[in-house]
Amino acid sequence: MYGNTYIENSEKQNKLTANEDPKKLAEFEARIAAGDKIEPHDWMPAEYRKQLVRMIEQHAHSEIIGSLPEGTWITRAPGFRRKLALMAKVQDEVGHAQLLYSAAETLGKSREDMLNDLIKGNSKYSNVFNYPALTWADSAVIAWLIDAGAIVNQLANSKGSYGPYVRALERICAEESFHLKYGHDNVVFLATGTPKQREMVQEALTRWWPPIMHFFGPSDKLSVHTEVLMRWKVKMGSNDDMRQTFLDMYVPKIWDLGLTLPDPNLKKNEETGKWDYTEPDWDEFKRVINGDGPCNKERLAVRRMAEEKGRWVRQAILKKDSQYVAPLS
Ligand code: BYC
């Protein structure tokens, strides 16, 4: 669907670059076609900058908000080893946010502005983190399958065009692959455990499947930004491409464990070579990403608290000689 001819002929795309110097634009696009990396001080169309800020910022927010559902299980993780591993994973996710905020800052938006936009509800973050992790099995399913989905997306996009973003993605993918192994180990442990453990992991999987299908973004027919992002090699596959890759890699693994998925239409279509599935509920997706999911308010409230309670620390770090002390309460 997103073949080059279709993209080059698109009138909508041409409008986005109507104000650009045609010579500079042509040189920029030739660099992208040649596989060059674009660096912060290079010339770039205003729309490329705007799209990158939007996407990297949302990605960074997803990492810090994403640490919350799993983070609630650190104190309750079964056993000291799992507690240590989960703590390390959550710490990694926050570290990913740091890398991504730094990458977005190279495009001219300050970290402070990005965090303000997050807590004011002006910026989006991944739909999946607006659902609760009700049991230990939910945290296992998140670590296995959300991290797996993230790797599918980020490994592809780490071959993209913007230097600071792709370098951050390479590092993030390396860490995510440890998370995936950790999550898989936890799911296998539960799926091969007692009937109660098996039931718990099956229920978690059933709960998480619809948000996971949403995770890759709306179907290509509904996606707003894919076309321009693929033209400039920021996204290296469409939302449906990424969803298909994920299904190909992980549905067989899920079925091998004897677990089931809550979609009677899910099957590999031998003719098309693609997975057939029931169209995800895009109305629910829209509600959740626009602030009306089960946990949106709670997630943002935690971020606001972190922002307020950590302000004195940031001020103390930024003003070396100041006399800032921790508030008493
Ligand atoms: N959730 O035109 P479209 C992690 C929005 S964290 C929320 O297809 P695009 C982890 C989209 O923003 C990794 N919103 O958009 C962390 C747009 O709205 P706006 C998270 C979504 O950008 C901790 C509208 O829908 N991964 O793994 O072409 C613990 C139309 O969509 C979502 C990333 O952030 C969504 N799922 O494609 C464990 C990857 N999908 O902005 C794990 C980087 C779409 O016009 N991002 N929207 O208001 C991307 O690859 C792309 O932005 C997406 C969407 C594929 C997500």
mmCIF file of C-alpha atoms and ligand atoms in Angstrom:
data_model
loop_
_atom_site.group_PDB
_atom_site.id
_atom_site.type_symbol
_atom_site.label_atom_id
_atom_site.label_comp_id
_atom_site.label_asym_id
_atom_site.label_seq_id
_atom_site.Cartn_x
_atom_site.Cartn_y
_atom_site.Cartn_z
ATOM 1 C CA MET A 1 0.000 0.000 0.000
ATOM 2 C CA TYR A 2 2.814 2.408 0.798
ATOM 3 C CA GLY A 3 4.820 1.855 -2.388
ATOM 4 C CA ASN A 4 6.995 4.777 -3.511
ATOM 5 C CA THR A 5 4.884 5.728 -6.530
ATOM 6 C CA TYR A 6 1.816 6.103 -4.371
ATOM 7 C CA ILE A 7 3.707 8.269 -1.935
ATOM 8 C CA GLU A 8 5.403 10.508 -4.503
ATOM 9 C CA ASN A 9 2.123 11.229 -6.215
ATOM 10 C CA SER A 10 0.252 12.065 -3.064
ATOM 11 C CA GLU A 11 -1.147 15.587 -3.132
ATOM 12 C CA LYS A 12 -1.456 15.678 0.631
ATOM 13 C CA GLN A 13 2.261 15.039 1.006
ATOM 14 C CA ASN A 14 3.092 17.812 -1.417
ATOM 15 C CA LYS A 15 1.036 20.291 0.609
ATOM 16 C CA LEU A 16 3.105 19.470 3.696
ATOM 17 C CA THR A 17 6.250 20.614 1.920
ATOM 18 C CA ALA A 18 4.750 23.442 -0.174
ATOM 19 C CA ASN A 19 6.688 26.127 1.701
ATOM 20 C CA GLU A 20 10.058 24.403 1.484
ATOM 21 C CA ASP A 21 12.874 25.431 -0.857
ATOM 22 C CA PRO A 22 12.506 22.814 -3.670
ATOM 23 C CA LYS A 23 16.272 22.475 -4.143
ATOM 24 C CA LYS A 24 16.956 21.879 -0.448
ATOM 25 C CA LEU A 25 14.013 19.496 -0.252
ATOM 26 C CA ALA A 26 15.287 17.503 -3.242
ATOM 27 C CA GLU A 27 18.786 17.283 -1.703
ATOM 28 C CA PHE A 28 17.310 16.207 1.622
ATOM 29 C CA GLU A 29 15.190 13.511 -0.014
ATOM 30 C CA ALA A 30 18.162 12.302 -2.066
ATOM 31 C CA ARG A 31 20.103 11.867 1.185
ATOM 32 C CA ILE A 32 17.223 9.924 2.705
ATOM 33 C CA ALA A 33 17.001 7.726 -0.415
ATOM 34 C CA ALA A 34 20.755 7.078 -0.222
ATOM 35 C CA GLY A 35 20.376 5.889 3.392
ATOM 36 C CA ASP A 36 22.241 8.848 4.953
ATOM 37 C CA LYS A 37 21.547 9.723 8.548
ATOM 38 C CA ILE A 38 20.159 13.207 9.145
ATOM 39 C CA GLU A 39 21.876 14.925 12.083
ATOM 40 C CA PRO A 40 20.546 17.779 14.277
ATOM 41 C CA HIS A 41 22.393 20.588 12.486
ATOM 42 C CA ASP A 42 21.513 19.389 8.980
ATOM 43 C CA TRP A 43 18.813 21.135 6.979
ATOM 44 C CA MET A 44 15.446 19.374 7.309
ATOM 45 C CA PRO A 45 11.878 20.237 6.261
ATOM 46 C CA ALA A 46 9.786 21.771 9.052
ATOM 47 C CA GLU A 47 7.340 18.863 8.773
ATOM 48 C CA TYR A 48 10.130 16.287 9.298
ATOM 49 C CA ARG A 49 11.188 18.102 12.477
ATOM 50 C CA LYS A 50 7.590 18.401 13.711
ATOM 51 C CA GLN A 51 6.784 14.753 13.066
ATOM 52 C CA LEU A 52 9.973 13.561 14.757
ATOM 53 C CA VAL A 53 9.340 15.684 17.854
ATOM 54 C CA ARG A 54 5.775 14.334 18.072
ATOM 55 C CA MET A 55 6.788 10.721 17.659
ATOM 56 C CA ILE A 56 9.954 10.690 19.800
ATOM 57 C CA GLU A 57 8.260 12.689 22.552
ATOM 58 C CA GLN A 58 5.300 10.263 22.631
ATOM 59 C CA HIS A 59 7.755 7.385 22.697
ATOM 60 C CA ALA A 60 9.664 8.942 25.634
ATOM 61 C CA HIS A 61 6.418 9.525 27.554
ATOM 62 C CA SER A 62 5.444 5.892 26.888
ATOM 63 C CA GLU A 63 8.639 4.730 28.567
ATOM 64 C CA ILE A 64 8.141 6.673 31.803
ATOM 65 C CA ILE A 65 4.406 6.050 31.985
ATOM 66 C CA GLY A 66 5.084 2.449 30.919
ATOM 67 C CA SER A 67 7.193 1.891 33.995
ATOM 68 C CA LEU A 68 4.115 2.447 36.213
ATOM 69 C CA PRO A 69 1.931 -0.675 35.656
ATOM 70 C CA GLU A 70 4.916 -2.999 36.122
ATOM 71 C CA GLY A 71 6.409 -0.778 38.832
ATOM 72 C CA THR A 72 3.422 -1.479 41.080
ATOM 73 C CA TRP A 73 4.551 -5.139 41.154
ATOM 74 C CA ILE A 74 8.087 -4.527 42.456
ATOM 75 C CA THR A 75 7.053 -4.807 46.106
ATOM 76 C CA ARG A 76 4.816 -7.806 45.402
ATOM 77 C CA ALA A 77 6.980 -9.793 42.967
ATOM 78 C CA PRO A 78 7.134 -13.458 44.007
ATOM 79 C CA GLY A 79 10.636 -13.969 45.362
ATOM 80 C CA PHE A 80 13.782 -11.924 45.664
ATOM 81 C CA ARG A 81 15.230 -12.813 42.227
ATOM 82 C CA ARG A 82 12.087 -11.706 40.397
ATOM 83 C CA LYS A 83 11.943 -8.557 42.489
ATOM 84 C CA LEU A 84 15.521 -7.688 41.516
ATOM 85 C CA ALA A 85 14.904 -8.455 37.843
ATOM 86 C CA LEU A 86 11.714 -6.396 37.722
ATOM 87 C CA MET A 87 13.392 -3.492 39.482
ATOM 88 C CA ALA A 88 16.193 -3.565 36.883
ATOM 89 C CA LYS A 89 13.660 -3.700 34.043
ATOM 90 C CA VAL A 90 11.659 -0.744 35.333
ATOM 91 C CA GLN A 91 14.873 1.215 35.811
ATOM 92 C CA ASP A 92 15.835 0.433 32.203
ATOM 93 C CA GLU A 93 12.485 1.766 30.945
ATOM 94 C CA VAL A 94 13.028 5.073 32.735
ATOM 95 C CA GLY A 95 16.537 5.161 31.244
ATOM 96 C CA HIS A 96 14.986 4.730 27.776
ATOM 97 C CA ALA A 97 12.872 7.800 28.421
ATOM 98 C CA GLN A 98 16.049 9.744 29.246
ATOM 99 C CA LEU A 99 17.659 8.687 25.950
ATOM 100 C CA LEU A 100 14.538 9.584 23.994
ATOM 101 C CA TYR A 101 13.987 12.979 25.645
ATOM 102 C CA SER A 102 17.619 13.772 24.784
ATOM 103 C CA ALA A 103 17.015 12.724 21.155
ATOM 104 C CA ALA A 104 13.860 14.880 20.959
ATOM 105 C CA GLU A 105 15.695 17.847 22.517
ATOM 106 C CA THR A 106 18.114 17.873 19.570
ATOM 107 C CA LEU A 107 15.131 19.010 17.479
ATOM 108 C CA GLY A 108 14.522 22.102 19.571
ATOM 109 C CA LYS A 109 11.841 21.234 22.151
ATOM 110 C CA SER A 110 13.000 21.392 25.761
ATOM 111 C CA ARG A 111 12.545 18.481 28.155
ATOM 112 C CA GLU A 112 10.627 20.774 30.479
ATOM 113 C CA ASP A 113 8.127 21.615 27.724
ATOM 114 C CA MET A 114 7.732 17.948 26.861
ATOM 115 C CA LEU A 115 7.066 16.959 30.478
ATOM 116 C CA ASN A 116 4.660 19.860 30.912
ATOM 117 C CA ASP A 117 2.761 18.749 27.820
ATOM 118 C CA LEU A 118 2.569 15.240 29.259
ATOM 119 C CA ILE A 119 1.189 16.228 32.635
ATOM 120 C CA LYS A 120 -1.242 18.713 31.120
ATOM 121 C CA GLY A 121 -2.581 15.936 28.890
ATOM 122 C CA ASN A 122 -1.461 17.670 25.662
ATOM 123 C CA SER A 123 0.799 14.809 24.540
ATOM 124 C CA LYS A 124 -0.058 11.203 23.922
ATOM 125 C CA TYR A 125 1.701 8.068 25.143
ATOM 126 C CA SER A 126 1.138 4.415 24.305
ATOM 127 C CA ASN A 127 -2.448 3.184 24.726
ATOM 128 C CA VAL A 128 -1.337 0.019 26.543
ATOM 129 C CA PHE A 129 -0.208 1.789 29.682
ATOM 130 C CA ASN A 130 -3.712 3.034 30.430
ATOM 131 C CA TYR A 131 -4.752 -0.461 31.506
ATOM 132 C CA PRO A 132 -4.141 -1.904 34.970
ATOM 133 C CA ALA A 133 -1.743 -4.761 35.772
ATOM 134 C CA LEU A 134 -4.205 -6.630 37.982
ATOM 135 C CA THR A 135 -2.109 -9.692 38.817
ATOM 136 C CA TRP A 136 1.513 -10.816 38.716
ATOM 137 C CA ALA A 137 0.654 -12.561 35.431
ATOM 138 C CA ASP A 138 -0.260 -9.203 33.884
ATOM 139 C CA SER A 139 3.247 -7.956 34.593
ATOM 140 C CA ALA A 140 4.625 -11.131 32.948
ATOM 141 C CA VAL A 141 2.454 -10.633 29.840
ATOM 142 C CA ILE A 142 3.495 -6.971 29.594
ATOM 143 C CA ALA A 143 7.192 -7.835 29.875
ATOM 144 C CA TRP A 144 6.921 -10.557 27.241
ATOM 145 C CA LEU A 145 4.461 -9.293 24.674
ATOM 146 C CA ILE A 146 4.505 -5.490 24.982
ATOM 147 C CA ASP A 147 8.287 -5.586 24.956
ATOM 148 C CA ALA A 148 8.107 -7.985 21.988
ATOM 149 C CA GLY A 149 5.830 -5.558 20.129
ATOM 150 C CA ALA A 150 8.159 -2.701 21.015
ATOM 151 C CA ILE A 151 11.148 -4.623 19.623
ATOM 152 C CA VAL A 152 9.340 -5.361 16.338
ATOM 153 C CA ASN A 153 8.591 -1.644 15.925
ATOM 154 C CA GLN A 154 11.913 -0.295 17.166
ATOM 155 C CA LEU A 155 14.226 -2.761 15.451
ATOM 156 C CA ALA A 156 12.665 -1.796 12.128
ATOM 157 C CA ASN A 157 12.743 1.932 12.899
ATOM 158 C CA SER A 158 16.329 1.762 14.173
ATOM 159 C CA LYS A 159 17.288 1.548 10.477
ATOM 160 C CA GLY A 160 15.544 4.905 9.957
ATOM 161 C CA SER A 161 16.847 8.311 8.950
ATOM 162 C CA TYR A 162 17.236 10.513 12.038
ATOM 163 C CA GLY A 163 20.634 9.865 13.659
ATOM 164 C CA PRO A 164 19.897 10.647 17.323
ATOM 165 C CA TYR A 165 16.638 8.649 17.292
ATOM 166 C CA VAL A 166 18.052 5.564 15.571
ATOM 167 C CA ARG A 167 21.069 5.479 17.886
ATOM 168 C CA ALA A 168 18.749 5.645 20.897
ATOM 169 C CA LEU A 169 16.594 2.862 19.404
ATOM 170 C CA GLU A 170 19.593 0.573 18.880
ATOM 171 C CA ARG A 171 20.531 0.810 22.536
ATOM 172 C CA ILE A 172 16.912 0.468 23.676
ATOM 173 C CA CYS A 173 16.379 -2.671 21.570
ATOM 174 C CA ALA A 174 19.419 -4.337 23.137
ATOM 175 C CA GLU A 175 17.934 -3.800 26.598
ATOM 176 C CA GLU A 176 14.406 -4.703 25.520
ATOM 177 C CA SER A 177 15.624 -8.096 24.360
ATOM 178 C CA PHE A 178 16.631 -8.896 27.968
ATOM 179 C CA HIS A 179 13.184 -7.745 29.106
ATOM 180 C CA LEU A 180 11.542 -10.011 26.574
ATOM 181 C CA LYS A 181 13.507 -13.029 27.851
ATOM 182 C CA TYR A 182 12.594 -12.132 31.419
ATOM 183 C CA GLY A 183 8.897 -11.792 30.476
ATOM 184 C CA HIS A 184 8.912 -15.024 28.470
ATOM 185 C CA ASP A 185 10.489 -16.882 31.376
ATOM 186 C CA ASN A 186 7.764 -15.612 33.718
ATOM 187 C CA VAL A 187 4.954 -16.530 31.312
ATOM 188 C CA VAL A 188 6.395 -20.033 30.714
ATOM 189 C CA PHE A 189 6.753 -20.526 34.473
ATOM 190 C CA LEU A 190 3.075 -19.681 35.022
ATOM 191 C CA ALA A 191 1.799 -21.522 31.935
ATOM 192 C CA THR A 192 3.565 -24.730 33.004
ATOM 193 C CA GLY A 193 2.730 -24.301 36.692
ATOM 194 C CA THR A 194 -0.284 -25.202 38.813
ATOM 195 C CA PRO A 195 -3.836 -24.986 37.359
ATOM 196 C CA LYS A 196 -4.270 -21.736 39.309
ATOM 197 C CA GLN A 197 -1.103 -20.210 37.812
ATOM 198 C CA ARG A 198 -2.155 -21.303 34.326
ATOM 199 C CA GLU A 199 -5.575 -19.772 34.783
ATOM 200 C CA MET A 200 -3.996 -16.546 36.004
ATOM 201 C CA VAL A 201 -1.737 -16.185 32.953
ATOM 202 C CA GLN A 202 -4.541 -17.117 30.557
ATOM 203 C CA GLU A 203 -6.784 -14.435 32.078
ATOM 204 C CA ALA A 204 -4.027 -11.843 31.845
ATOM 205 C CA LEU A 205 -3.397 -12.712 28.194
ATOM 206 C CA THR A 206 -7.109 -12.457 27.393
ATOM 207 C CA ARG A 207 -7.231 -9.027 29.065
ATOM 208 C CA TRP A 208 -4.122 -7.713 27.297
ATOM 209 C CA TRP A 209 -4.788 -8.993 23.792
ATOM 210 C CA PRO A 210 -7.032 -6.097 22.583
ATOM 211 C CA PRO A 211 -4.626 -3.384 23.858
ATOM 212 C CA ILE A 212 -1.706 -5.295 22.297
ATOM 213 C CA MET A 213 -3.471 -5.331 18.915
ATOM 214 C CA HIS A 214 -3.967 -1.559 19.314
ATOM 215 C CA PHE A 215 -0.326 -1.010 20.309
ATOM 216 C CA PHE A 216 0.902 -0.935 16.675
ATOM 217 C CA GLY A 217 -1.402 1.974 15.869
ATOM 218 C CA PRO A 218 -4.608 2.246 13.828
ATOM 219 C CA SER A 219 -4.990 0.183 10.673
ATOM 220 C CA ASP A 220 -3.232 1.663 7.642
ATOM 221 C CA LYS A 221 -6.579 2.894 6.305
ATOM 222 C CA LEU A 222 -7.024 5.041 9.425
ATOM 223 C CA SER A 223 -3.419 6.064 10.096
ATOM 224 C CA VAL A 224 -2.779 9.789 9.697
ATOM 225 C CA HIS A 225 1.014 10.063 9.753
ATOM 226 C CA THR A 226 2.332 6.827 8.252
ATOM 227 C CA GLU A 227 2.625 8.101 4.733
ATOM 228 C CA VAL A 228 4.869 11.070 5.447
ATOM 229 C CA LEU A 229 6.861 9.158 8.069
ATOM 230 C CA MET A 230 7.571 6.335 5.630
ATOM 231 C CA ARG A 231 8.439 8.770 2.853
ATOM 232 C CA TRP A 232 11.176 10.144 5.100
ATOM 233 C CA LYS A 233 12.188 6.780 6.579
ATOM 234 C CA VAL A 234 11.218 7.582 10.128
ATOM 235 C CA LYS A 235 8.788 4.673 10.143
ATOM 236 C CA MET A 236 10.242 1.712 8.248
ATOM 237 C CA GLY A 237 6.987 -0.204 8.114
ATOM 238 C CA SER A 238 3.314 0.662 8.304
ATOM 239 C CA ASN A 239 1.219 -0.069 11.399
ATOM 240 C CA ASP A 240 -0.343 -3.124 9.734
ATOM 241 C CA ASP A 241 3.101 -4.376 8.610
ATOM 242 C CA MET A 242 4.365 -4.207 12.194
ATOM 243 C CA ARG A 243 1.232 -5.895 13.558
ATOM 244 C CA GLN A 244 1.622 -8.705 11.014
ATOM 245 C CA THR A 245 5.299 -9.218 11.906
ATOM 246 C CA PHE A 246 4.386 -9.424 15.577
ATOM 247 C CA LEU A 247 1.571 -11.926 14.945
ATOM 248 C CA ASP A 248 3.872 -14.043 12.802
ATOM 249 C CA MET A 249 6.527 -14.189 15.487
ATOM 250 C CA TYR A 250 4.455 -14.507 18.640
ATOM 251 C CA VAL A 251 1.076 -16.172 18.005
ATOM 252 C CA PRO A 252 2.724 -19.574 17.349
ATOM 253 C CA LYS A 253 4.764 -19.185 20.566
ATOM 254 C CA ILE A 254 1.605 -18.365 22.547
ATOM 255 C CA TRP A 255 -0.255 -21.337 21.093
ATOM 256 C CA ASP A 256 2.743 -23.621 21.765
ATOM 257 C CA LEU A 257 2.268 -22.894 25.456
ATOM 258 C CA GLY A 258 -1.317 -24.147 25.172
ATOM 259 C CA LEU A 259 -2.670 -20.644 25.777
ATOM 260 C CA THR A 260 -5.549 -19.243 23.744
ATOM 261 C CA LEU A 261 -6.253 -15.810 22.303
ATOM 262 C CA PRO A 262 -9.658 -14.134 22.485
ATOM 263 C CA ASP A 263 -10.172 -13.806 18.740
ATOM 264 C CA PRO A 264 -11.984 -16.649 16.948
ATOM 265 C CA ASN A 265 -10.937 -15.250 13.559
ATOM 266 C CA LEU A 266 -7.218 -15.222 14.268
ATOM 267 C CA LYS A 267 -5.479 -17.507 11.772
ATOM 268 C CA LYS A 268 -2.732 -17.425 9.188
ATOM 269 C CA ASN A 269 -4.284 -17.102 5.761
ATOM 270 C CA GLU A 270 -2.318 -19.488 3.556
ATOM 271 C CA GLU A 271 -3.322 -17.636 0.389
ATOM 272 C CA THR A 272 -2.259 -14.148 1.420
ATOM 273 C CA GLY A 273 0.490 -15.278 3.789
ATOM 274 C CA LYS A 274 -0.940 -12.794 6.312
ATOM 275 C CA TRP A 275 -2.818 -13.154 9.537
ATOM 276 C CA ASP A 276 -6.576 -12.699 9.479
ATOM 277 C CA TYR A 277 -8.057 -11.232 12.632
ATOM 278 C CA THR A 278 -11.159 -9.488 13.889
ATOM 279 C CA GLU A 279 -10.786 -5.764 13.282
ATOM 280 C CA PRO A 280 -9.723 -4.234 16.621
ATOM 281 C CA ASP A 281 -12.185 -1.854 18.260
ATOM 282 C CA TRP A 282 -10.782 1.463 17.028
ATOM 283 C CA ASP A 283 -13.406 3.463 18.958
ATOM 284 C CA GLU A 284 -12.068 2.081 22.208
ATOM 285 C CA PHE A 285 -8.517 2.815 21.013
ATOM 286 C CA LYS A 286 -9.433 6.445 20.276
ATOM 287 C CA ARG A 287 -11.105 6.864 23.657
ATOM 288 C CA VAL A 288 -8.097 5.459 25.491
ATOM 289 C CA ILE A 289 -5.442 7.504 23.686
ATOM 290 C CA ASN A 290 -7.509 10.639 24.140
ATOM 291 C CA GLY A 291 -7.632 10.371 27.924
ATOM 292 C CA ASP A 292 -10.603 8.117 28.702
ATOM 293 C CA GLY A 293 -9.031 4.752 29.446
ATOM 294 C CA PRO A 294 -9.264 2.810 32.722
ATOM 295 C CA CYS A 295 -6.057 4.311 34.175
ATOM 296 C CA ASN A 296 -5.327 7.574 32.291
ATOM 297 C CA LYS A 297 -6.146 9.796 35.257
ATOM 298 C CA GLU A 298 -4.168 7.678 37.699
ATOM 299 C CA ARG A 299 -1.110 7.562 35.415
ATOM 300 C CA LEU A 300 -1.003 11.331 34.926
ATOM 301 C CA ALA A 301 -1.632 11.941 38.633
ATOM 302 C CA VAL A 302 1.515 9.926 39.459
ATOM 303 C CA ARG A 303 3.543 11.937 36.936
ATOM 304 C CA ARG A 304 2.214 15.201 38.391
ATOM 305 C CA MET A 305 3.174 14.068 41.873
ATOM 306 C CA ALA A 306 6.685 13.129 40.662
ATOM 307 C CA GLU A 307 6.981 16.517 38.989
ATOM 308 C CA GLU A 308 5.927 18.432 42.116
ATOM 309 C CA LYS A 309 7.808 16.377 44.701
ATOM 310 C CA GLY A 310 10.993 16.244 42.613
ATOM 311 C CA ARG A 311 11.078 19.956 41.786
ATOM 312 C CA TRP A 312 13.426 20.871 44.649
ATOM 313 C CA VAL A 313 15.883 18.166 43.534
ATOM 314 C CA ARG A 314 15.981 19.486 39.979
ATOM 315 C CA GLN A 315 16.406 23.035 41.210
ATOM 316 C CA ALA A 316 19.210 21.993 43.548
ATOM 317 C CA ILE A 317 21.028 20.185 40.720
ATOM 318 C CA LEU A 318 20.662 23.059 38.266
ATOM 319 C CA LYS A 319 21.749 25.745 40.750
ATOM 320 C CA LYS A 320 24.972 24.381 42.179
ATOM 321 C CA ASP A 321 25.481 27.041 44.853
ATOM 322 C CA SER A 322 21.904 27.342 45.987
ATOM 323 C CA GLN A 323 20.645 26.449 49.429
ATOM 324 C CA TYR A 324 17.742 24.240 48.336
ATOM 325 C CA VAL A 325 16.698 21.702 50.924
ATOM 326 C CA ALA A 326 14.085 18.996 50.873
ATOM 327 C CA PRO A 327 10.631 20.179 51.933
ATOM 328 C CA LEU A 328 9.698 18.826 55.373
ATOM 329 C CA SER A 329 6.492 17.049 54.320
HETATM 330 N N1 BYC B 1 -0.882 4.616 21.575
HETATM 331 O O1 BYC B 1 -1.113 8.206 12.246
HETATM 332 P P1 BYC B 1 -0.850 7.174 13.270
HETATM 333 C C1 BYC B 1 7.482 0.319 25.600
HETATM 334 C C2 BYC B 1 -1.880 7.938 17.806
HETATM 335 S S1 BYC B 1 7.151 1.943 25.161
HETATM 336 C C3 BYC B 1 -1.215 5.933 21.659
HETATM 337 O O2 BYC B 1 -0.761 5.773 12.816
HETATM 338 P P2 BYC B 1 1.990 7.234 13.804
HETATM 339 C C4 BYC B 1 7.524 -0.068 27.008
HETATM 340 C C5 BYC B 1 -0.834 8.730 17.050
HETATM 341 O O3 BYC B 1 0.086 9.320 17.949
HETATM 342 C C6 BYC B 1 7.258 1.928 23.403
HETATM 343 N N2 BYC B 1 -1.430 6.707 20.569
HETATM 344 O O4 BYC B 1 0.468 7.574 14.114
HETATM 345 C C7 BYC B 1 7.696 0.870 27.997
HETATM 346 C C8 BYC B 1 -1.694 9.726 16.306
HETATM 347 O O5 BYC B 1 -2.148 10.750 17.191
HETATM 348 P P3 BYC B 1 -1.606 12.302 17.069
HETATM 349 C C9 BYC B 1 6.142 2.636 22.712
HETATM 350 C C10 BYC B 1 -1.260 6.124 19.369
HETATM 351 O O6 BYC B 1 2.824 8.089 14.652
HETATM 352 C C11 BYC B 1 7.669 0.501 29.335
HETATM 353 C C12 BYC B 1 -2.920 8.905 15.977
HETATM 354 O O7 BYC B 1 -2.983 7.858 16.920
HETATM 355 N N3 BYC B 1 6.477 2.643 21.326
HETATM 356 O O8 BYC B 1 7.650 -0.474 24.763
HETATM 357 O O9 BYC B 1 2.241 7.229 12.331
HETATM 358 C C13 BYC B 1 7.446 -0.824 29.695
HETATM 359 C C14 BYC B 1 -2.891 8.342 14.563
HETATM 360 O O10 BYC B 1 -1.945 7.272 14.451
HETATM 361 C C15 BYC B 1 -0.902 4.783 19.220
HETATM 362 C C16 BYC B 1 6.568 3.764 20.590
HETATM 363 O O11 BYC B 1 6.286 4.849 21.053
HETATM 364 C C17 BYC B 1 -0.704 4.006 20.387
HETATM 365 N N4 BYC B 1 -0.381 2.717 20.367
HETATM 366 O O12 BYC B 1 2.152 5.690 14.277
HETATM 367 C C18 BYC B 1 7.299 -1.798 28.706
HETATM 368 C C19 BYC B 1 7.109 3.614 19.190
HETATM 369 N N5 BYC B 1 -0.818 4.497 17.912
HETATM 370 O O13 BYC B 1 -0.139 12.289 17.443
HETATM 371 C C20 BYC B 1 7.339 -1.425 27.344
HETATM 372 C C21 BYC B 1 7.271 4.903 18.442
HETATM 373 C C22 BYC B 1 -1.139 5.621 17.246
HETATM 374 O O14 BYC B 1 -1.822 12.727 15.658
HETATM 375 N N6 BYC B 1 6.069 5.313 17.797
HETATM 376 N N7 BYC B 1 -1.420 6.609 18.120
HETATM 377 O O15 BYC B 1 -2.442 13.052 18.078
HETATM 378 C C23 BYC B 1 5.605 4.782 16.630
HETATM 379 O O16 BYC B 1 6.190 3.869 16.070
HETATM 380 C C24 BYC B 1 4.393 5.394 16.008
HETATM 381 O O17 BYC B 1 4.175 6.668 16.568
HETATM 382 C C25 BYC B 1 3.118 4.518 16.176
HETATM 383 C C26 BYC B 1 1.914 5.311 15.609
HETATM 384 C C27 BYC B 1 3.273 3.232 15.386
HETATM 385 C C28 BYC B 1 2.839 4.208 17.641
#
